[in-house]
Amino acid sequence: MTEPTILHAVFTAKPGAADRVAALLREFAEIVRAEEGNVVFDATRLVDDPDRFFVYEVYRDEAAFQEHLAASAGVPFNAALQELIVEPASILTFLRRV
């Protein structure tokens, strides 16, 4: 059995951009959740710091994750997100189940 690809992404909205980031994430989440290899795509905001976002993603396996990366919807999403966040890109952390 192959291992799922699990990761989380964190990023901070620029001042005044948090609601636009949230809307962008809601739209993108619907697209990602429809991908055949996606298991989980949960986009959340920190309660104590609503400009900070935490996205938890699980893909069936590495091949499904690579398909996600190659999907055409990711390019405009990432370009728009990059304009709205403090960091140069989402900070990704890959995880492994215990």
Tab-separated table of C-alpha atoms in Angstrom:
chain	number	residue	atom	x	y	z
A	1	MET	CA	0.000	0.000	0.000
A	2	THR	CA	1.333	3.439	-0.894
A	3	GLU	CA	1.609	6.183	1.663
A	4	PRO	CA	-0.562	9.280	1.315
A	5	THR	CA	1.126	12.609	0.724
A	6	ILE	CA	0.248	14.864	3.668
A	7	LEU	CA	1.233	18.478	4.113
A	8	HIS	CA	0.234	21.751	5.603
A	9	ALA	CA	0.754	25.226	4.249
A	10	VAL	CA	0.890	28.425	6.277
A	11	PHE	CA	0.932	32.022	5.146
A	12	THR	CA	-0.016	35.506	6.317
A	13	ALA	CA	-2.302	37.886	4.470
A	14	LYS	CA	-1.031	41.386	3.818
A	15	PRO	CA	-2.813	44.085	5.836
A	16	GLY	CA	-6.397	44.396	4.626
A	17	ALA	CA	-6.186	41.335	2.341
A	18	ALA	CA	-7.328	38.540	4.690
A	19	ASP	CA	-10.918	38.423	3.473
A	20	ARG	CA	-9.760	38.282	-0.159
A	21	VAL	CA	-7.378	35.435	0.743
A	22	ALA	CA	-10.234	33.608	2.478
A	23	ALA	CA	-12.483	33.977	-0.585
A	24	LEU	CA	-9.705	32.795	-2.896
A	25	LEU	CA	-9.126	29.758	-0.669
A	26	ARG	CA	-12.823	28.879	-0.568
A	27	GLU	CA	-12.970	28.873	-4.379
A	28	PHE	CA	-9.749	26.885	-4.745
A	29	ALA	CA	-10.808	24.375	-2.081
A	30	GLU	CA	-13.850	23.387	-4.142
A	31	ILE	CA	-11.651	22.728	-7.166
A	32	VAL	CA	-9.050	20.736	-5.215
A	33	ARG	CA	-11.659	18.660	-3.381
A	34	ALA	CA	-12.993	17.562	-6.783
A	35	GLU	CA	-9.579	16.205	-7.834
A	36	GLU	CA	-9.641	12.414	-7.974
A	37	GLY	CA	-6.586	11.966	-5.741
A	38	ASN	CA	-7.469	14.552	-3.102
A	39	VAL	CA	-8.548	13.158	0.268
A	40	VAL	CA	-8.593	16.335	2.389
A	41	PHE	CA	-8.239	20.046	1.680
A	42	ASP	CA	-9.086	22.108	4.764
A	43	ALA	CA	-8.358	25.820	4.698
A	44	THR	CA	-8.578	27.616	8.043
A	45	ARG	CA	-7.731	30.906	9.723
A	46	LEU	CA	-6.137	31.243	13.119
A	47	VAL	CA	-8.664	32.387	15.720
A	48	ASP	CA	-6.133	34.578	17.537
A	49	ASP	CA	-4.610	35.987	14.337
A	50	PRO	CA	-7.135	36.032	11.454
A	51	ASP	CA	-4.493	37.250	8.992
A	52	ARG	CA	-2.717	33.862	9.375
A	53	PHE	CA	-3.938	30.874	7.381
A	54	PHE	CA	-3.374	27.151	7.835
A	55	VAL	CA	-4.212	24.708	5.038
A	56	TYR	CA	-4.130	20.953	5.667
A	57	GLU	CA	-3.937	18.714	2.602
A	58	VAL	CA	-3.948	14.945	2.073
A	59	TYR	CA	-3.530	13.246	-1.297
A	60	ARG	CA	-3.994	9.546	-2.011
A	61	ASP	CA	-0.297	9.154	-2.885
A	62	GLU	CA	2.648	11.032	-4.387
A	63	ALA	CA	1.283	10.593	-7.916
A	64	ALA	CA	-1.991	12.244	-6.900
A	65	PHE	CA	-0.060	15.101	-5.307
A	66	GLN	CA	1.964	15.568	-8.500
A	67	GLU	CA	-1.277	15.633	-10.500
A	68	HIS	CA	-2.541	18.332	-8.132
A	69	LEU	CA	0.617	20.377	-8.704
A	70	ALA	CA	0.265	20.026	-12.473
A	71	ALA	CA	-3.435	20.967	-12.528
A	72	SER	CA	-4.170	24.178	-14.412
A	73	ALA	CA	-6.155	25.714	-11.531
A	74	GLY	CA	-3.046	25.973	-9.363
A	75	VAL	CA	-1.242	28.500	-11.541
A	76	PRO	CA	-3.774	31.363	-11.283
A	77	PHE	CA	-4.497	30.526	-7.628
A	78	ASN	CA	-0.826	30.706	-6.628
A	79	ALA	CA	-0.252	33.867	-8.674
A	80	ALA	CA	-3.202	35.597	-6.996
A	81	LEU	CA	-2.233	34.314	-3.541
A	82	GLN	CA	1.354	35.516	-3.918
A	83	GLU	CA	0.095	39.071	-4.425
A	84	LEU	CA	-1.985	38.919	-1.228
A	85	ILE	CA	0.426	37.355	1.283
A	86	VAL	CA	3.455	38.580	3.192
A	87	GLU	CA	5.648	35.553	2.443
A	88	PRO	CA	7.075	35.005	-1.060
A	89	ALA	CA	5.024	31.755	-1.195
A	90	SER	CA	3.148	29.380	1.085
A	91	ILE	CA	5.413	27.728	3.639
A	92	LEU	CA	4.941	23.981	3.175
A	93	THR	CA	5.582	21.275	5.765
A	94	PHE	CA	5.313	17.646	4.692
A	95	LEU	CA	4.053	15.141	7.251
A	96	ARG	CA	4.049	11.362	7.710
A	97	ARG	CA	1.513	9.350	9.656
A	98	VAL	CA	2.798	7.522	12.709
